[in-house]
């Protein structure tokens, strides 16, 4: 038991080291170490101890090392060979963990290197059979899906995982990338899929197909429909210059120039009403003729409007200043009157006291 724990711990340390290489942009070292870990787990070095390892832990190790390997290959610019190298590393397509396979397939599809992805995914999907509507079992494997404890996860696949691969294959690859909608719909209809999931996929594919049809009809609607004379003249000119590349090139240039001129004239007719103020107005007073452009009239109107606004604002400011000055003046007058309205008797100091005061003494 202690030896098994030590071996497991050392493998996880190696996986962490490969992840560190990947984070530090040491992609070559990460790919080398990750592939070495997978070979070690699948090879003879540890085959004697496979029974001592927990199947779930062994699968997690393979998945973690595989993810590092795939990401390192992508960063190294070897995206087009990811699935092939995975198949060589894991011996067979079905032995590749689903998450690793999906990541590699998505890398190849997004990297515009989808060659071989279709065959690879078809091989993977064809080697699984639906058992109870909830699990897929590897073809040829004797596994009791009712007793999943201790079963090899490499032989049993949940429906959700399988459908993720189906979605990448049918919708992303066939429907979106390769534009082969008929093959995608046909494959989904014939494959062994849960009926509810099948209907969901078919609805998605039909919606994509409808969108594609609408876009195609919109593009065709932009093209002129009743321009038969132009088509006839163009075909006649092409026949006249048949076998002469220079003639075809000259004809193409003349056609392009004509189209350009027509486009410019249409655009000018559309823009012309919007620029009405740049036209001129002729005024005639007897023998004197004055030409005034609408632009000058507009500028004059703007000048008068600006002058009027400034005059209004000036009058408002003058009134405000006058009111403030008048208020300040009134306040000063009131203060002055208040200061000198209190009368002081200068003889108060020498006046005799009242009689009542003397009697008291």
Tab-separated table of N, CA and C in Angstrom, residues 13-84:
chain	number	residue	atom	x	y	z
A	13	UNK	N	3.436	14.358	-9.090
A	13	UNK	CA	4.485	15.392	-9.083
A	13	UNK	C	5.010	15.643	-10.493
A	14	UNK	N	5.153	14.575	-11.266
A	14	UNK	CA	5.591	14.746	-12.645
A	14	UNK	C	4.546	15.499	-13.474
A	15	UNK	N	3.269	15.201	-13.212
A	15	UNK	CA	2.210	15.927	-13.933
A	15	UNK	C	2.239	17.407	-13.565
A	16	UNK	N	2.416	17.711	-12.289
A	16	UNK	CA	2.516	19.111	-11.875
A	16	UNK	C	3.727	19.785	-12.499
A	17	UNK	N	4.825	19.036	-12.635
A	17	UNK	CA	6.012	19.597	-13.267
A	17	UNK	C	5.755	19.917	-14.741
A	18	UNK	N	5.051	19.036	-15.422
A	18	UNK	CA	4.718	19.306	-16.835
A	18	UNK	C	3.789	20.515	-16.960
A	19	UNK	N	2.863	20.656	-16.019
A	19	UNK	CA	2.000	21.832	-16.032
A	19	UNK	C	2.792	23.106	-15.784
A	20	UNK	N	3.799	23.009	-14.923
A	20	UNK	CA	4.666	24.169	-14.676
A	20	UNK	C	5.442	24.539	-15.929
A	21	UNK	N	5.933	23.538	-16.660
A	21	UNK	CA	6.599	23.811	-17.928
A	21	UNK	C	5.660	24.536	-18.886
A	22	UNK	N	4.401	24.108	-18.920
A	22	UNK	CA	3.431	24.712	-19.825
A	22	UNK	C	3.155	26.161	-19.453
A	23	UNK	N	3.034	26.437	-18.152
A	23	UNK	CA	2.778	27.807	-17.694
A	23	UNK	C	3.977	28.707	-17.990
A	24	UNK	N	5.162	28.153	-17.886
A	24	UNK	CA	6.389	28.927	-18.124
A	24	UNK	C	6.763	28.998	-19.604
A	25	UNK	N	5.869	28.579	-20.479
A	25	UNK	CA	6.092	28.618	-21.928
A	25	UNK	C	7.231	27.721	-22.380
A	26	UNK	N	7.518	26.692	-21.614
A	26	UNK	CA	8.512	25.686	-22.008
A	26	UNK	C	7.739	24.514	-22.625
A	27	UNK	N	7.225	24.755	-23.834
A	27	UNK	CA	6.268	23.828	-24.432
A	27	UNK	C	6.912	22.507	-24.843
A	28	UNK	N	8.129	22.549	-25.313
A	28	UNK	CA	8.786	21.311	-25.723
A	28	UNK	C	8.999	20.398	-24.529
A	29	UNK	N	9.455	20.964	-23.410
A	29	UNK	CA	9.659	20.165	-22.202
A	29	UNK	C	8.332	19.630	-21.672
A	30	UNK	N	7.273	20.466	-21.747
A	30	UNK	CA	5.956	20.029	-21.275
A	30	UNK	C	5.430	18.865	-22.105
A	31	UNK	N	5.564	18.958	-23.440
A	31	UNK	CA	5.079	17.879	-24.298
A	31	UNK	C	5.869	16.598	-24.072
A	32	UNK	N	7.171	16.718	-23.919
A	32	UNK	CA	8.007	15.532	-23.707
A	32	UNK	C	7.677	14.839	-22.397
A	33	UNK	N	7.562	15.608	-21.316
A	33	UNK	CA	7.276	15.016	-20.019
A	33	UNK	C	5.868	14.431	-19.982
A	34	UNK	N	4.882	15.121	-20.572
A	34	UNK	CA	3.510	14.615	-20.568
A	34	UNK	C	3.401	13.310	-21.354
A	35	UNK	N	4.029	13.246	-22.515
A	35	UNK	CA	3.993	11.999	-23.286
A	35	UNK	C	4.705	10.869	-22.554
A	36	UNK	N	5.760	11.215	-21.833
A	36	UNK	CA	6.459	10.190	-21.048
A	36	UNK	C	5.580	9.645	-19.928
A	37	UNK	N	4.802	10.519	-19.305
A	37	UNK	CA	3.895	10.084	-18.235
A	37	UNK	C	2.824	9.142	-18.791
A	38	UNK	N	2.259	9.503	-19.942
A	38	UNK	CA	1.220	8.648	-20.537
A	38	UNK	C	1.791	7.290	-20.904
A	39	UNK	N	2.971	7.267	-21.490
A	39	UNK	CA	3.590	5.980	-21.845
A	39	UNK	C	3.890	5.161	-20.598
A	40	UNK	N	4.283	5.852	-19.550
A	40	UNK	CA	4.569	5.140	-18.303
A	40	UNK	C	3.306	4.521	-17.722
A	41	UNK	N	2.216	5.262	-17.796
A	41	UNK	CA	0.960	4.733	-17.257
A	41	UNK	C	0.391	3.613	-18.119
A	42	UNK	N	0.609	3.669	-19.408
A	42	UNK	CA	0.047	2.672	-20.302
A	42	UNK	C	1.029	1.562	-20.661
A	43	UNK	N	2.283	1.741	-20.337
A	43	UNK	CA	3.292	0.770	-20.717
A	43	UNK	C	3.512	-0.311	-19.676
A	44	UNK	N	4.639	-0.988	-19.828
A	44	UNK	CA	4.956	-2.117	-18.951
A	44	UNK	C	5.563	-1.691	-17.628
A	45	UNK	N	5.959	-0.422	-17.530
A	45	UNK	CA	6.636	-0.014	-16.298
A	45	UNK	C	5.731	-0.092	-15.088
A	46	UNK	N	4.444	0.101	-15.330
A	46	UNK	CA	3.555	0.133	-14.178
A	46	UNK	C	2.389	-0.839	-14.368
A	47	UNK	N	2.476	-1.665	-15.400
A	47	UNK	CA	1.360	-2.577	-15.675
A	47	UNK	C	1.161	-3.576	-14.549
A	48	UNK	N	2.233	-3.931	-13.878
A	48	UNK	CA	2.090	-4.874	-12.777
A	48	UNK	C	1.356	-4.258	-11.594
A	49	UNK	N	1.379	-2.951	-11.517
A	49	UNK	CA	0.747	-2.281	-10.374
A	49	UNK	C	-0.604	-1.684	-10.728
A	50	UNK	N	-1.102	-1.973	-11.943
A	50	UNK	CA	-2.385	-1.394	-12.340
A	50	UNK	C	-3.509	-1.819	-11.418
A	51	UNK	N	-3.443	-3.053	-10.930
A	51	UNK	CA	-4.511	-3.530	-10.066
A	51	UNK	C	-4.497	-2.810	-8.725
A	52	UNK	N	-3.304	-2.363	-8.314
A	52	UNK	CA	-3.227	-1.649	-7.040
A	52	UNK	C	-3.712	-0.210	-7.173
A	53	UNK	N	-3.704	0.346	-8.382
A	53	UNK	CA	-4.158	1.716	-8.584
A	53	UNK	C	-5.674	1.756	-8.682
A	54	UNK	N	-6.215	2.826	-8.162
A	54	UNK	CA	-7.641	3.071	-8.335
A	54	UNK	C	-7.898	3.470	-9.784
A	55	UNK	N	-8.926	2.878	-10.401
A	55	UNK	CA	-9.198	3.137	-11.811
A	55	UNK	C	-9.521	4.606	-12.062
A	56	UNK	N	-10.241	5.222	-11.155
A	56	UNK	CA	-10.565	6.632	-11.314
A	56	UNK	C	-9.315	7.505	-11.268
A	57	UNK	N	-8.417	7.170	-10.356
A	57	UNK	CA	-7.182	7.944	-10.251
A	57	UNK	C	-6.321	7.747	-11.493
A	58	UNK	N	-6.249	6.523	-11.983
A	58	UNK	CA	-5.476	6.247	-13.185
A	58	UNK	C	-6.037	7.026	-14.385
A	59	UNK	N	-7.356	7.067	-14.505
A	59	UNK	CA	-7.990	7.813	-15.598
A	59	UNK	C	-7.723	9.313	-15.457
A	60	UNK	N	-7.784	9.829	-14.218
A	60	UNK	CA	-7.501	11.253	-13.998
A	60	UNK	C	-6.056	11.592	-14.365
A	61	UNK	N	-5.130	10.679	-14.057
A	61	UNK	CA	-3.729	10.905	-14.427
A	61	UNK	C	-3.566	10.984	-15.945
A	62	UNK	N	-4.192	10.045	-16.646
A	62	UNK	CA	-4.101	10.041	-18.106
A	62	UNK	C	-4.730	11.298	-18.705
A	63	UNK	N	-5.854	11.717	-18.141
A	63	UNK	CA	-6.526	12.910	-18.650
A	63	UNK	C	-5.691	14.154	-18.410
A	64	UNK	N	-5.101	14.287	-17.231
A	64	UNK	CA	-4.301	15.477	-16.916
A	64	UNK	C	-3.062	15.544	-17.793
A	65	UNK	N	-2.359	14.419	-17.923
A	65	UNK	CA	-1.165	14.412	-18.768
A	65	UNK	C	-1.534	14.654	-20.227
A	66	UNK	N	-2.647	14.087	-20.675
A	66	UNK	CA	-3.077	14.305	-22.053
A	66	UNK	C	-3.422	15.752	-22.341
A	67	UNK	N	-4.040	16.435	-21.404
A	67	UNK	CA	-4.378	17.836	-21.601
A	67	UNK	C	-3.125	18.695	-21.733
A	68	UNK	N	-2.128	18.410	-20.914
A	68	UNK	CA	-0.860	19.141	-21.029
A	68	UNK	C	-0.224	18.884	-22.389
A	69	UNK	N	-0.265	17.633	-22.836
A	69	UNK	CA	0.329	17.268	-24.120
A	69	UNK	C	-0.355	17.993	-25.271
A	70	UNK	N	-1.683	18.046	-25.264
A	70	UNK	CA	-2.433	18.692	-26.343
A	70	UNK	C	-2.145	20.193	-26.381
A	71	UNK	N	-2.170	20.841	-25.236
A	71	UNK	CA	-1.937	22.282	-25.210
A	71	UNK	C	-0.508	22.625	-25.623
A	72	UNK	N	0.435	21.783	-25.238
A	72	UNK	CA	1.821	22.033	-25.632
A	72	UNK	C	1.985	21.904	-27.150
A	73	UNK	N	1.368	20.895	-27.746
A	73	UNK	CA	1.439	20.745	-29.197
A	73	UNK	C	0.809	21.937	-29.917
A	74	UNK	N	-0.260	22.418	-29.396
A	74	UNK	CA	-0.918	23.577	-30.011
A	74	UNK	C	-0.018	24.809	-29.972
A	75	UNK	N	0.650	25.017	-28.855
A	75	UNK	CA	1.541	26.163	-28.732
A	75	UNK	C	2.799	26.002	-29.573
A	76	UNK	N	3.192	24.780	-29.842
A	76	UNK	CA	4.374	24.526	-30.658
A	76	UNK	C	4.089	24.633	-32.157
A	77	UNK	N	2.835	24.876	-32.531
A	77	UNK	CA	2.502	24.982	-33.938
A	77	UNK	C	2.288	23.652	-34.623
A	78	UNK	N	2.067	22.617	-33.851
A	78	UNK	CA	1.834	21.280	-34.417
A	78	UNK	C	0.356	20.913	-34.292
A	79	UNK	N	-0.508	21.893	-34.529
A	79	UNK	CA	-1.942	21.683	-34.345
A	79	UNK	C	-2.502	20.645	-35.299
A	80	UNK	N	-2.026	20.641	-36.538
A	80	UNK	CA	-2.582	19.734	-37.539
A	80	UNK	C	-2.307	18.272	-37.236
A	81	UNK	N	-1.358	17.989	-36.350
A	81	UNK	CA	-0.995	16.602	-36.052
A	81	UNK	C	-1.420	16.167	-34.653
A	82	UNK	N	-2.264	16.962	-33.993
A	82	UNK	CA	-2.610	16.651	-32.595
A	82	UNK	C	-3.315	15.311	-32.489
A	83	UNK	N	-4.363	15.095	-33.271
A	83	UNK	CA	-5.143	13.859	-33.142
A	83	UNK	C	-4.326	12.632	-33.523
A	84	UNK	N	-3.511	12.755	-34.543
A	84	UNK	CA	-2.672	11.612	-34.924
A	84	UNK	C	-1.670	11.271	-33.832
